[in-house]
Short mmCIF file of C-alpha atoms in Angstrom, two decimals:
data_model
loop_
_atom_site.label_atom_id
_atom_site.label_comp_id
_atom_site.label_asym_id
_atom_site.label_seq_id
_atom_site.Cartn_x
_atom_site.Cartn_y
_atom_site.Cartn_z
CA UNK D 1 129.45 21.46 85.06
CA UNK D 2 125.81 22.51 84.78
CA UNK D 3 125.20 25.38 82.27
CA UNK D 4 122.39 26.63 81.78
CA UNK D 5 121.00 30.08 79.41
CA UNK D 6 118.15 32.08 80.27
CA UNK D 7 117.62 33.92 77.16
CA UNK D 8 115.40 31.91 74.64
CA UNK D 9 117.13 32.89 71.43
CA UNK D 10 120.04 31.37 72.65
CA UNK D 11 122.35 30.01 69.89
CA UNK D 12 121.43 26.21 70.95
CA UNK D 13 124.60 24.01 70.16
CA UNK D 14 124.74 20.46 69.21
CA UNK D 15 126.47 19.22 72.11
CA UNK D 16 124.97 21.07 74.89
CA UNK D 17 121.31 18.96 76.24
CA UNK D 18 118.76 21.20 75.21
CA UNK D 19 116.10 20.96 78.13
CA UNK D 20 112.62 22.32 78.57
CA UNK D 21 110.30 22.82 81.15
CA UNK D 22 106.39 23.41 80.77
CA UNK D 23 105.47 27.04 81.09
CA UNK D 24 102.44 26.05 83.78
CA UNK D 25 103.06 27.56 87.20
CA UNK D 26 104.10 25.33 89.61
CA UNK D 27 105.78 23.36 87.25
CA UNK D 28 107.58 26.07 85.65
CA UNK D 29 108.06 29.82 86.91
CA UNK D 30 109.67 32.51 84.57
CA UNK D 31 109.59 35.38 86.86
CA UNK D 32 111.42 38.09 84.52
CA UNK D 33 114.01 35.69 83.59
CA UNK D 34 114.30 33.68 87.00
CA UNK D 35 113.21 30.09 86.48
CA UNK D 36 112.17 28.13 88.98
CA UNK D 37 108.89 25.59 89.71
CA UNK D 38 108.48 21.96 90.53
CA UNK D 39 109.37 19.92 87.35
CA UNK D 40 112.42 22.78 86.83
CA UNK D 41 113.91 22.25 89.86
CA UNK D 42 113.54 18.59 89.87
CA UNK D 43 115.18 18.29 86.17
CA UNK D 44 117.77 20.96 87.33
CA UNK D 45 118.21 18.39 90.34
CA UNK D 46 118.76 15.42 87.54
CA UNK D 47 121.08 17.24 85.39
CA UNK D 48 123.39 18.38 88.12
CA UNK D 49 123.53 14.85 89.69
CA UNK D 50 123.85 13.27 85.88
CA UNK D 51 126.78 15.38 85.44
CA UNK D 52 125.50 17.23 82.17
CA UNK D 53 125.92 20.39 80.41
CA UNK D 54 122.70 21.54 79.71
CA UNK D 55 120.43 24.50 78.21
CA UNK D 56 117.26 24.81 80.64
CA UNK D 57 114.05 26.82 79.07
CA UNK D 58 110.43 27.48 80.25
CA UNK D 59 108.75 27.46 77.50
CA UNK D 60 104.69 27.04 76.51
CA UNK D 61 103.44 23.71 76.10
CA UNK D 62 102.99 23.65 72.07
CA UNK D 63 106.55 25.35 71.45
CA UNK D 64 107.79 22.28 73.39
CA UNK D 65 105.65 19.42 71.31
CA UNK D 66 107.40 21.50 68.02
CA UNK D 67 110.87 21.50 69.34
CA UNK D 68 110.48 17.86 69.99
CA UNK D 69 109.59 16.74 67.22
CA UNK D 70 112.48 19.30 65.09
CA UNK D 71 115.03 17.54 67.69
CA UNK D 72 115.49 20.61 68.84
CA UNK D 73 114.74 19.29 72.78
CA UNK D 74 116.52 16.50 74.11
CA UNK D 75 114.57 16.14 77.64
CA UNK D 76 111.59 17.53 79.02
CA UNK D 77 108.94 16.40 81.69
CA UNK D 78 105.15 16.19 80.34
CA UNK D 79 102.16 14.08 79.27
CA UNK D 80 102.54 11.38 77.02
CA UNK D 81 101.25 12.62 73.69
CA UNK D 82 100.21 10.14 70.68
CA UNK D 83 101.78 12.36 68.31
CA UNK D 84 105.18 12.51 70.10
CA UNK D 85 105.02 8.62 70.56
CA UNK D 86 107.44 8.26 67.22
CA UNK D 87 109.76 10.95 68.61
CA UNK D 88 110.46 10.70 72.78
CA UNK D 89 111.47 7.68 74.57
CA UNK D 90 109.42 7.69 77.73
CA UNK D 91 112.24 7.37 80.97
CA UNK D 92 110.34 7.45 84.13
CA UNK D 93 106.83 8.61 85.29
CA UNK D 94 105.87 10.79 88.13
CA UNK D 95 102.79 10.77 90.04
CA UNK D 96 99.37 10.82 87.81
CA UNK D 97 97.61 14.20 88.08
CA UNK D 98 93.78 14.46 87.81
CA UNK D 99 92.72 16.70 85.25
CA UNK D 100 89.52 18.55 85.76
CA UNK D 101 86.86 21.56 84.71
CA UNK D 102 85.79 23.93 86.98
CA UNK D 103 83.56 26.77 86.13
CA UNK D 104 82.37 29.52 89.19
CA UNK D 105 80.79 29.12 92.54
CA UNK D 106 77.32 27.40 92.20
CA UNK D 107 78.62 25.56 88.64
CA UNK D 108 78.22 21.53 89.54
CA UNK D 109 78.91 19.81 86.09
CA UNK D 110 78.11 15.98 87.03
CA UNK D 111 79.01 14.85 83.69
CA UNK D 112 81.22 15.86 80.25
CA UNK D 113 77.71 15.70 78.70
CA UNK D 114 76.48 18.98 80.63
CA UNK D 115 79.65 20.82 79.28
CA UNK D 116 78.40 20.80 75.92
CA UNK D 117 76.78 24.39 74.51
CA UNK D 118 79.84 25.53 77.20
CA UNK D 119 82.83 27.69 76.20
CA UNK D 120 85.90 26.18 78.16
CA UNK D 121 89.37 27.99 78.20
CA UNK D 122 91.91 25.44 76.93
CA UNK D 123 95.55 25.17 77.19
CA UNK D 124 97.33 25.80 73.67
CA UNK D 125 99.20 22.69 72.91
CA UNK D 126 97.54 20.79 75.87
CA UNK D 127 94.93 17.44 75.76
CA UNK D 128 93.46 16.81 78.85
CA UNK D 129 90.96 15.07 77.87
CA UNK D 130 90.35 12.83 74.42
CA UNK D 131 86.37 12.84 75.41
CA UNK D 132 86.18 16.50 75.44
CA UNK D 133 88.52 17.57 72.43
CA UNK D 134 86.27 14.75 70.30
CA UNK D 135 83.16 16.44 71.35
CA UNK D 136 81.82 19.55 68.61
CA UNK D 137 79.47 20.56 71.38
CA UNK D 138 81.92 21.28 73.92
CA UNK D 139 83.32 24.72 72.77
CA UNK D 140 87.24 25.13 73.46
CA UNK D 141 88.58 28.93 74.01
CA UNK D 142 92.46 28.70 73.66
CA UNK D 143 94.65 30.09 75.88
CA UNK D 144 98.59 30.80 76.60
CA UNK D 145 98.32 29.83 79.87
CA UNK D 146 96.35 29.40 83.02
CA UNK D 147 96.33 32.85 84.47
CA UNK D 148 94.57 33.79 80.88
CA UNK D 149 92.39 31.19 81.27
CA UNK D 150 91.10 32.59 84.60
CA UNK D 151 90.77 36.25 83.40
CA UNK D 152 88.66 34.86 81.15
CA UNK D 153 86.00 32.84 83.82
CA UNK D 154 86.53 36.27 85.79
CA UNK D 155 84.76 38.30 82.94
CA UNK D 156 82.64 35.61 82.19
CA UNK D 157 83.69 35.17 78.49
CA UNK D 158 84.36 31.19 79.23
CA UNK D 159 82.59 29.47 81.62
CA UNK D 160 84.71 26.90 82.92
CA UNK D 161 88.53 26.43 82.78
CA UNK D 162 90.09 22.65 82.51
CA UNK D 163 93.72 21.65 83.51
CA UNK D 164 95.36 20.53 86.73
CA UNK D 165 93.44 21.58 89.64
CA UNK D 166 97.06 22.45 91.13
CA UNK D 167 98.19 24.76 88.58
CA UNK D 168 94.80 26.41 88.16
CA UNK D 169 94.25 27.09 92.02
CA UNK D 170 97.93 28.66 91.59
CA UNK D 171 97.15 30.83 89.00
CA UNK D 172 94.05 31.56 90.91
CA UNK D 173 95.75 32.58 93.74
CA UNK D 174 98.23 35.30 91.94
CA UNK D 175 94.47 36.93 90.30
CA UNK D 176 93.40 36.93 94.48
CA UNK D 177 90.74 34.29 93.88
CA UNK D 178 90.38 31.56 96.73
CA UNK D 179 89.10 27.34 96.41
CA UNK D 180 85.53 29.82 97.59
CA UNK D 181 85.31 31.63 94.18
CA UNK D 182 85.00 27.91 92.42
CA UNK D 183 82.41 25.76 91.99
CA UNK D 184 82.43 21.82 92.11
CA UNK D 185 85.04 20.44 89.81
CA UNK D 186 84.14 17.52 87.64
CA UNK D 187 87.12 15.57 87.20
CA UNK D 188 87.87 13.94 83.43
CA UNK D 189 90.47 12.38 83.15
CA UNK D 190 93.84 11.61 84.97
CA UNK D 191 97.12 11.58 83.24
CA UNK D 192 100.79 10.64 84.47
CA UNK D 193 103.98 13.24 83.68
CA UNK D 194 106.83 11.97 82.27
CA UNK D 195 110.36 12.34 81.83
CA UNK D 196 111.18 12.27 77.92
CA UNK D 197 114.05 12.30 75.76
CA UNK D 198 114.02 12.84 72.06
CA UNK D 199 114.83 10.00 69.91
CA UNK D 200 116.77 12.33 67.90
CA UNK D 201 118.95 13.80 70.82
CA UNK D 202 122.66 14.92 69.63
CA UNK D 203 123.76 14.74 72.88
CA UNK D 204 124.57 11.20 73.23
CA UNK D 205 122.94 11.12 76.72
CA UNK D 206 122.56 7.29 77.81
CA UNK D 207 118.72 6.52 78.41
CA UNK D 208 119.62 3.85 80.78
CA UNK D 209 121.42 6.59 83.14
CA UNK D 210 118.93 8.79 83.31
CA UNK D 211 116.42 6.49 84.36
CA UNK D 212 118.52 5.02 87.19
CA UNK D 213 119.55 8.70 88.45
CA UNK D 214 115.68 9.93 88.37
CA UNK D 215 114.20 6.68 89.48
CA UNK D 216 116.47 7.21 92.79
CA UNK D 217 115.64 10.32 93.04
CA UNK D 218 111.96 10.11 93.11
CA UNK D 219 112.35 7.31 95.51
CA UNK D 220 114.22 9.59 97.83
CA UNK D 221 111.46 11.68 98.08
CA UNK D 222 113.26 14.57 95.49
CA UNK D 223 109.68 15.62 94.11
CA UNK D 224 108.11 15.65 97.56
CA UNK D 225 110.82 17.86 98.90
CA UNK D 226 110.59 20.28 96.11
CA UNK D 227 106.91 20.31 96.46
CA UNK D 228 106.69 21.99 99.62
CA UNK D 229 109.07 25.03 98.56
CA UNK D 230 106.06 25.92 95.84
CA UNK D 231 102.53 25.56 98.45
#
C-alpha cells in the first residue's frame, strides 16, 4: 500500500521511504498541495509497482541535497552532484537534458566568455554548469525557482536565466511569455537525471529491485507516456 503525506512537516518515520521530488515545474508541480509533474508521477509509478510505503514531497532543490545528506531522503530523481557522491547510490539514469542560458529577444551569447560582466538568475541549490559557477566574471542572481528567475529577465534586473530549456519555457508560459520573447540560447552543458537512494536509507529498500522495476519501466516507454500529460 502506497502512502503518501502532503504536508511537509510531516512527522517522517523510520520505516516509511521518505521520497522527494525536485520543486522545478514539469518535474514537480505543488499546486496548493496537489503534486503532480513528470519525475513525481514517474517515482509515484515506481513506488506503487515496487510495492512500498512511501512519504512523497516536492521540495526545492537545496532542501533536497540537505535532506540527503542528514538521511533524511531515501530516493529522489536529480543530477549527479560531487558532493552527494559519498551519500546516494546512483540506480538508473534517464535521458540527458541540455542545460542552457537564454537572455531576451535579440540576446545571441555564442560563447560562456560573452556572459561574463552578465547577471544570470541561478537556481538555489542547482549546478548547471562547472564553467560558469568557476567563473568570478559571470555574476549569479539566486533564485527559488524558475518562475522567479523569469520575473527577474522581465524587469530586466538579470539578463539571462540558465536551467533546462523545458522547465524554463514552462515557467515562461504560466508569466504569458512565448519561445518569441527569447533570444538564442547558448547551450553549456548537458547533464543526465538520476534515480538516487541514500546510502543511509532506514528503509531497507533493496537497490537491486529498484533498478530492475525502473529500468523496465523506462524501457516501456513510462517517462514518454507521462511526458505528454505535462506539454
Amino acid at each position: 500500500m502506497l502512502s503518501i503525506s502532503y504536508h511537509s512537516n510531516a512527522d517522517y518515520s523510520k520505516t516509511t521511504l521518505q521520497v522527494r521530488t525536485i520543486a522545478i515545474a514539469p518535474y514537480g508541480i505543488d499546486n496548493s498541495g496537489q503534486l503532480s509533474g513528470i519525475y513525481y508521477d514517474l517515482t509515484h509509478s515506481l513506488l506503487v509497482k515496487s510495492g512500498l510505503a512511501a512519504e512523497h514531497h516536492i521540495f526545492p532543490y537545496g532542501r533536497i541535497i540537505h535532506e540527503l545528506k542528514l538521511g533524511k531522503t531515501d530516493l529522489t530523481i536529480m543530477f549527479k552532484y560531487k558532493e552527494l557522491s559519498n551519500y546516494v547510490d546512483y540506480i538508473h539514469p534517464l535521458p540527458a537534458l541540455k542545460n542552457v542560458v537564454i537572455g531576451r529577444h535579440g540576446s545571441d551569447y555564442q560563447s560562456i566568455k560573452q556572459l561574463e560582466g552578465l547577471n544570470i538568475a541561478y537556481l538555489n541549490g542547482a549546478k548547471f554548469s562547472d564553467e560558469i559557477d568557476n567563473n568570478p566574471k559571470i555574476f549569479k542572481q539566486v533564485v527559488v525557482d524558475f518562475h522567479q528567475g523569469l520575473l527577474m529577465l522581465k524587469k530586466n534586473r538579470v539578463d539571462a536565466i540558465i536551467g533546462p530549456m523545458r522547465p524554463i519555457i514552462s515557467s515562461a508560459n504560466k508569466l504569458g511569455l512565448n519561445e518569441s520573447y527569447f533570444g538564442k540560447a547558448l547551450v553549456v552543458s548537458e547533464r543526465t537525471p538520476w534515480l538516487q537512494l541514500s546510502k543511509q536509507s532506514k528503509s531497507h529498500i533493496s537497490a537491486e529491485k529498484l533498478k530492475i522495476i525502473f529500468s523496465a519501466m523506462i524501457d516501456q516507454g513510462a517517462l514518454e507516456s507521462i511526458q505528454k500529460n505535462y506539454p
